[in-house]
Amino acid sequence: MRENRRGEENRNNAGYGSNAGNGSQAGYNAEQVSYYSSNGSYNGPYGAPGGGASNGSASGSTGQGSGKKPKKKKKRSRIGDAISMIVMAAAFCVFVYAGYMLYGYYKEYKKADDAYASLENYANVTAADEEETETEDLEALEEAFEEAEDTGDEDAIAQVLSGREVRTVVVAGEEVTLPVMESPVDFESLQEINSDIVGWIKIRALDLSYPVVQGEDNDYYLHRSFEQEDLFAGCLFMHYENESDFSDQNTIIYGHNMKNGSMFGSLKKFRDEEVYKTSKYFWIYTEDVIYMYRIFSARVVNKVGQPYQIVFTDEEFEEFLTTAMEESEVDNTNVTVSTDDKVVTLSTCTGDSSTRFVVQGKLTQMYAVKK
């Protein structure tokens, strides 16, 4: 009996002093005792590398821990690589799409530049200081008118026009005698290209010079050139309900707000007071009459409402003019407008689908085209 008990004690105590035990205590010893391997290197507890050779439960747990961690890292690494690949593929697609869009824009702008480059053959309305191409010194004429208008001196205006040849023409169904001015626009040739061309606008402050067309609706020329060819930039066109002789109370001319400043892309520059001071007028040439307009308002407006109204009652027109004067972003202190005036509204988009930017001028003087 004593020998049996001693044998049982030996068996029970074996786990405390051996790394080869099979019980739970053997696992404990594997973790807690075997910190150093046979070659002397440190083997930390709880599954540290190089632990004892214990086959106990703790040792088994240690084996599981050391086996799973690398697998998790590998799985995470694969997921990370996949996400990186997806992100890179998406970025590449965005890059390709952006390049395609930029090329498309460039192609359209180039097409527009090429289409309008030929205009020099039909109109020599370039810099005012080039006598061979500009038949009138518009800058000097504008300065004289501005000074006369700002002082309200009618005699000064008459003095500006004195000495000019006069000619009788029909305007809005009535015969009127006007001072004569040479026109730089070859309307005869332009009419052969497109009979929808009703005029030519020149804005010196913006170096802007384009033909103006009028279609049967406001959609046809939205993306067509003055030659009636498909063109994203379109052209400048008059509201289809306006009288083509600019005789309405409010004549509306539309143009795209192109990023390169073409069409009406430069209208917003009138927000700069220095640009406005350069020239406060714009000119519209027609086959028989030349119209001179004094700018009295530049502002953002709702895309619908009075700025796009053509015919008014006296009360409506007075409200139209008052609002335009009060909301103007350019200085119109010395400008006077009345219900007897005729207005041209130049309109372009703003980037906000609910608003438009407009520049408005009142008719200051008419000239008969020299024949």
Coordinates of C-alpha atoms in Angstrom, one line a residue:
M1 CA 0.0 0.0 0.0
R2 CA 2.8 2.4 0.9
E3 CA 4.6 1.6 -2.3
N4 CA 1.4 2.2 -4.3
R5 CA 0.8 5.6 -2.6
R6 CA 4.4 6.6 -3.2
G7 CA 4.0 5.6 -6.9
E8 CA 0.9 7.7 -7.2
E9 CA 2.6 10.7 -5.6
N10 CA 5.5 10.3 -8.0
R11 CA 3.0 10.2 -10.9
N12 CA 1.1 13.2 -9.6
N13 CA 4.2 15.2 -9.0
A14 CA 5.8 14.4 -12.3
G15 CA 4.0 17.3 -13.9
Y16 CA 5.7 19.8 -11.6
G17 CA 9.2 18.9 -12.5
S18 CA 9.0 17.7 -16.0
N19 CA 8.4 19.3 -19.5
A20 CA 7.3 16.0 -20.8
G21 CA 4.1 15.7 -18.7
N22 CA 0.7 15.0 -20.3
G23 CA -1.6 16.7 -17.7
S24 CA -2.8 20.2 -17.2
Q25 CA 0.0 20.9 -14.8
A26 CA 2.5 19.8 -17.4
G27 CA 1.2 22.5 -19.7
Y28 CA 1.6 25.0 -16.9
N29 CA 5.2 23.9 -16.5
A30 CA 5.8 24.1 -20.2
E31 CA 4.8 27.8 -20.1
Q32 CA 6.0 28.9 -16.7
V33 CA 9.3 26.8 -16.4
S34 CA 10.7 26.4 -19.9
Y35 CA 11.8 30.0 -20.6
Y36 CA 15.2 28.9 -22.0
S37 CA 15.8 26.4 -24.8
S38 CA 18.6 23.9 -24.8
N39 CA 20.7 26.3 -26.8
G40 CA 20.2 29.0 -24.2
S41 CA 17.9 31.3 -26.1
Y42 CA 15.0 32.9 -24.2
N43 CA 11.6 31.4 -24.6
G44 CA 8.9 33.5 -23.1
P45 CA 5.7 32.1 -21.6
Y46 CA 2.2 31.7 -23.1
G47 CA 3.2 30.6 -26.5
A48 CA 6.5 32.4 -26.9
P49 CA 8.8 31.0 -29.6
G50 CA 10.9 28.0 -28.6
G51 CA 8.8 27.0 -25.6
G52 CA 9.1 23.6 -23.9
A53 CA 8.0 20.4 -25.5
S54 CA 5.0 20.1 -23.2
N55 CA 2.0 18.3 -24.6
G56 CA -0.4 19.7 -22.0
S57 CA -3.5 21.8 -22.6
A58 CA -1.6 25.1 -22.0
S59 CA 1.0 24.0 -24.6
G60 CA -1.8 23.1 -27.0
S61 CA -3.3 26.5 -26.5
T62 CA 0.1 28.1 -27.1
G63 CA 0.4 26.1 -30.4
Q64 CA -3.0 27.4 -31.5
G65 CA -2.1 31.0 -30.7
S66 CA 1.2 30.9 -32.6
G67 CA -0.5 29.2 -35.5
K68 CA -3.5 31.5 -36.0
K69 CA -1.8 34.9 -35.8
P70 CA 0.3 34.6 -39.0
K71 CA -2.8 33.4 -40.9
K72 CA -4.8 36.4 -39.8
K73 CA -2.0 38.7 -40.9
K74 CA -1.9 37.0 -44.2
K75 CA -5.6 37.3 -44.7
R76 CA -5.5 40.9 -43.8
S77 CA -2.7 41.5 -46.2
R78 CA -4.6 39.9 -49.0
I79 CA -7.7 42.1 -48.3
G80 CA -5.5 45.2 -48.1
D81 CA -3.9 44.3 -51.4
A82 CA -7.3 43.8 -53.0
I83 CA -8.5 47.2 -51.7
S84 CA -5.4 48.9 -52.9
M85 CA -5.8 47.3 -56.4
I86 CA -9.5 48.5 -56.5
V87 CA -8.5 52.1 -55.4
M88 CA -5.7 52.2 -58.0
A89 CA -8.1 50.9 -60.7
A90 CA -10.7 53.5 -59.8
A91 CA -8.1 56.3 -59.8
F92 CA -6.9 55.1 -63.2
C93 CA -10.5 55.1 -64.6
V94 CA -11.0 58.6 -63.2
F95 CA -7.7 59.8 -64.8
V96 CA -8.7 58.3 -68.1
Y97 CA -12.2 59.8 -68.0
A98 CA -10.8 63.2 -67.0
G99 CA -8.4 63.1 -69.9
Y100 CA -11.1 62.1 -72.3
M101 CA -13.3 65.0 -71.1
L102 CA -10.4 67.5 -71.3
Y103 CA -9.7 66.3 -74.8
G104 CA -13.4 66.7 -75.7
Y105 CA -13.4 70.2 -74.3
Y106 CA -10.2 71.1 -76.1
K107 CA -11.6 69.7 -79.3
E108 CA -14.8 71.7 -79.0
Y109 CA -13.0 74.9 -78.2
K110 CA -10.6 74.4 -81.1
K111 CA -13.5 73.8 -83.4
A112 CA -15.1 77.0 -82.2
D113 CA -11.9 79.0 -82.6
D114 CA -11.5 77.6 -86.2
A115 CA -15.1 78.4 -87.0
Y116 CA -14.9 82.0 -85.8
A117 CA -11.4 82.7 -87.2
S118 CA -12.9 83.1 -90.6
L119 CA -14.9 86.1 -89.4
E120 CA -12.0 88.4 -90.0
N121 CA -12.9 88.0 -93.7
Y122 CA -16.3 89.6 -93.1
A123 CA -15.7 92.3 -90.4
N124 CA -12.7 94.4 -89.7
V125 CA -13.9 95.4 -86.2
T126 CA -10.6 95.0 -84.4
A127 CA -8.5 97.5 -82.4
A128 CA -9.6 101.1 -82.5
D129 CA -6.0 102.3 -83.2
E130 CA -5.6 100.3 -86.4
E131 CA -6.8 102.8 -89.0
E132 CA -6.6 100.2 -91.8
T133 CA -9.1 98.0 -90.1
E134 CA -11.2 100.3 -87.9
T135 CA -13.1 102.9 -89.9
E136 CA -14.1 105.0 -86.8
D137 CA -12.2 106.1 -83.7
L138 CA -14.8 104.6 -81.4
E139 CA -12.8 105.4 -78.3
A140 CA -12.7 109.1 -79.0
L141 CA -16.4 109.1 -79.9
E142 CA -17.3 107.2 -76.7
E143 CA -15.3 109.6 -74.5
A144 CA -17.0 112.6 -76.1
F145 CA -20.4 111.1 -75.6
E146 CA -19.7 110.1 -72.0
E147 CA -18.6 113.6 -71.1
A148 CA -21.7 115.1 -72.7
E149 CA -24.1 112.6 -71.2
D150 CA -22.6 112.9 -67.7
T151 CA -23.1 116.6 -67.8
G152 CA -26.5 116.4 -69.5
D153 CA -25.4 118.9 -72.0
E154 CA -27.5 118.3 -75.2
D155 CA -25.5 121.0 -77.1
A156 CA -22.3 119.0 -76.3
I157 CA -23.8 115.9 -77.9
A158 CA -24.8 117.9 -80.9
Q159 CA -21.3 119.2 -81.1
V160 CA -19.9 115.7 -81.1
L161 CA -22.0 114.9 -84.2
S162 CA -21.6 118.2 -86.0
G163 CA -19.9 118.1 -89.4
R164 CA -21.0 114.6 -90.1
E165 CA -22.8 113.7 -93.3
V166 CA -26.4 112.7 -92.8
R167 CA -28.6 110.2 -94.5
T168 CA -32.3 109.2 -94.2
V169 CA -33.1 105.6 -93.4
V170 CA -36.1 103.6 -92.3
V171 CA -36.0 102.6 -88.6
A172 CA -38.9 100.7 -87.1
G173 CA -41.1 101.5 -90.1
E174 CA -40.3 105.3 -89.9
E175 CA -38.0 107.5 -91.9
V176 CA -35.3 109.1 -89.8
T177 CA -32.3 111.3 -90.7
L178 CA -29.2 110.2 -89.0
P179 CA -25.5 111.1 -89.0
V180 CA -23.5 108.8 -91.2
M181 CA -20.9 106.3 -90.1
E182 CA -18.9 103.8 -92.1
S183 CA -19.5 100.2 -91.1
P184 CA -16.6 97.7 -91.0
V185 CA -19.0 94.7 -91.5
D186 CA -19.6 93.1 -94.9
F187 CA -23.3 92.2 -94.4
E188 CA -23.7 91.3 -98.0
S189 CA -21.2 88.4 -97.7
L190 CA -22.6 87.4 -94.3
Q191 CA -26.1 87.2 -95.6
E192 CA -24.9 84.8 -98.3
I193 CA -23.6 82.5 -95.5
N194 CA -26.7 82.8 -93.3
S195 CA -29.7 85.0 -93.8
D196 CA -30.5 84.6 -90.0
I197 CA -27.6 87.0 -89.2
V198 CA -29.4 90.2 -88.0
G199 CA -26.4 92.2 -86.6
W200 CA -22.9 92.3 -85.3
I201 CA -22.0 93.3 -81.7
K202 CA -18.8 94.9 -80.6
I203 CA -17.8 95.5 -76.9
R204 CA -14.5 97.3 -76.8
A205 CA -13.9 96.8 -73.0
L206 CA -14.0 93.0 -73.5
D207 CA -12.4 92.9 -77.0
L208 CA -15.6 91.0 -78.0
S209 CA -16.8 91.0 -81.6
Y210 CA -19.3 88.5 -83.0
P211 CA -22.3 88.2 -85.4
V212 CA -25.7 88.0 -83.9
V213 CA -28.3 85.6 -85.4
Q214 CA -32.0 85.1 -84.8
G215 CA -33.7 81.7 -85.1
E216 CA -37.3 80.5 -85.1
D217 CA -36.8 79.5 -81.4
N218 CA -34.2 79.9 -78.7
D219 CA -32.9 76.4 -79.1
Y220 CA -31.7 76.2 -82.7
Y221 CA -28.6 78.3 -82.3
L222 CA -27.8 77.2 -78.7
H223 CA -25.3 74.7 -80.1
R224 CA -24.9 75.8 -83.7
S225 CA -22.5 78.3 -85.2
F226 CA -23.4 81.3 -87.2
E227 CA -22.8 79.0 -90.2
Q228 CA -25.5 76.7 -88.9
E229 CA -23.0 73.9 -88.2
D230 CA -23.1 71.8 -85.0
L231 CA -20.9 73.6 -82.4
F232 CA -21.1 73.2 -78.6
A233 CA -20.1 76.9 -78.1
G234 CA -23.1 77.9 -80.3
C235 CA -23.2 81.6 -81.2
L236 CA -24.8 84.9 -80.0
F237 CA -28.5 84.9 -80.8
M238 CA -31.4 87.3 -80.4
H239 CA -34.5 86.2 -78.6
Y240 CA -36.8 84.7 -81.3
E241 CA -39.7 87.0 -80.3
N242 CA -37.8 90.2 -80.6
E243 CA -38.1 92.5 -83.6
S244 CA -34.9 92.0 -85.7
D245 CA -34.4 95.7 -86.0
F246 CA -33.7 96.2 -82.3
S247 CA -36.9 98.4 -82.0
D248 CA -38.4 96.6 -78.9
Q249 CA -38.3 98.1 -75.4
N250 CA -36.0 95.3 -74.4
T251 CA -34.0 93.3 -76.9
I252 CA -32.4 90.2 -75.5
I253 CA -29.2 88.6 -76.8
Y254 CA -28.0 85.3 -75.4
G255 CA -24.5 83.7 -75.4
H256 CA -22.8 80.9 -73.7
N257 CA -20.5 81.5 -70.7
M258 CA -17.5 79.8 -72.2
K259 CA -14.6 79.0 -69.9
N260 CA -12.0 80.4 -72.4
G261 CA -13.9 83.8 -72.4
S262 CA -15.3 83.3 -75.9
M263 CA -19.0 84.1 -76.7
F264 CA -20.3 85.8 -73.5
G265 CA -17.8 84.2 -71.2
S266 CA -16.1 87.5 -70.5
L267 CA -19.3 89.5 -69.6
K268 CA -18.7 89.0 -65.9
K269 CA -15.5 91.1 -66.3
F270 CA -17.8 94.1 -66.0
R271 CA -17.8 93.5 -62.3
D272 CA -14.3 94.9 -62.4
E273 CA -14.7 98.7 -62.2
E274 CA -11.5 99.2 -64.1
V275 CA -12.9 97.1 -67.1
Y276 CA -16.1 99.2 -67.0
K277 CA -14.1 102.4 -67.1
T278 CA -12.2 101.2 -70.2
S279 CA -15.4 101.5 -72.2
K280 CA -19.0 102.1 -70.9
Y281 CA -20.5 101.4 -74.3
F282 CA -21.2 98.6 -76.8
W283 CA -22.1 98.8 -80.5
I284 CA -24.4 96.9 -82.7
Y285 CA -24.0 97.0 -86.4
T286 CA -26.8 96.2 -88.8
E287 CA -27.0 96.4 -92.6
D288 CA -28.4 100.0 -92.6
V289 CA -28.1 101.3 -89.0
I290 CA -25.4 101.4 -86.3
Y291 CA -26.6 101.4 -82.7
M292 CA -24.6 102.8 -79.8
Y293 CA -25.6 101.7 -76.3
R294 CA -24.5 103.1 -72.9
I295 CA -24.1 100.4 -70.2
F296 CA -26.2 101.2 -67.1
S297 CA -26.4 97.9 -65.3
A298 CA -24.5 94.6 -64.8
R299 CA -25.9 92.1 -62.3
V300 CA -27.0 88.6 -61.5
V301 CA -30.8 88.0 -62.1
N302 CA -33.3 85.2 -61.9
K303 CA -33.5 83.2 -65.1
V304 CA -37.1 84.2 -65.4
G305 CA -38.8 87.6 -64.8
Q306 CA -38.6 91.2 -66.0
P307 CA -35.1 91.1 -67.4
Y308 CA -36.5 88.7 -70.0
Q309 CA -39.7 90.6 -70.7
I310 CA -39.9 92.2 -74.1
V311 CA -42.9 94.5 -74.1
F312 CA -44.0 96.5 -71.0
T313 CA -46.6 98.9 -69.8
D314 CA -45.1 102.2 -68.7
E315 CA -45.4 101.2 -65.0
E316 CA -43.7 97.8 -65.7
F317 CA -40.9 99.4 -67.7
E318 CA -40.3 102.0 -65.1
E319 CA -40.0 99.2 -62.5
F320 CA -37.7 97.3 -64.8
L321 CA -35.4 100.2 -65.2
T322 CA -35.4 101.2 -61.5
T323 CA -34.6 97.6 -60.4
A324 CA -31.8 97.4 -63.0
M325 CA -30.2 100.7 -61.8
E326 CA -30.5 99.8 -58.1
E327 CA -29.1 96.3 -58.4
S328 CA -26.3 97.2 -60.7
E329 CA -22.7 96.1 -59.8
V330 CA -21.2 98.9 -62.0
D331 CA -21.3 102.5 -61.1
N332 CA -24.2 104.2 -63.0
T333 CA -24.3 107.4 -60.9
N334 CA -24.2 109.7 -64.0
V335 CA -26.5 107.6 -66.2
T336 CA -30.2 108.5 -66.6
V337 CA -32.8 106.2 -68.0
S338 CA -36.5 106.7 -68.8
T339 CA -39.5 104.8 -70.2
D340 CA -38.6 106.4 -73.6
D341 CA -35.4 104.5 -73.8
K342 CA -34.8 101.3 -75.7
V343 CA -32.7 98.6 -73.9
V344 CA -30.5 95.7 -75.1
T345 CA -30.0 93.0 -72.5
L346 CA -26.9 90.7 -72.9
S347 CA -27.5 87.5 -71.0
T348 CA -25.3 84.5 -70.1
C349 CA -25.4 81.6 -67.6
T350 CA -23.6 81.8 -64.2
G351 CA -23.1 78.1 -63.2
D352 CA -26.2 78.3 -61.1
S353 CA -29.1 76.9 -63.1
S354 CA -31.5 79.3 -61.5
T355 CA -29.7 82.6 -62.3
R356 CA -28.1 84.5 -65.2
F357 CA -25.7 87.3 -65.5
V358 CA -26.8 90.3 -67.6
V359 CA -25.3 93.5 -68.9
Q360 CA -27.8 96.1 -70.0
G361 CA -27.3 99.2 -72.2
K362 CA -29.7 102.0 -73.3
L363 CA -29.7 103.3 -76.8
T364 CA -27.7 106.5 -76.9
Q365 CA -27.2 107.2 -80.6
M366 CA -28.1 105.8 -84.0
Y367 CA -26.0 106.2 -87.2
A368 CA -26.9 105.5 -90.8
V369 CA -24.5 103.2 -92.5
K370 CA -22.5 105.0 -95.2
K371 CA -23.2 103.6 -98.6

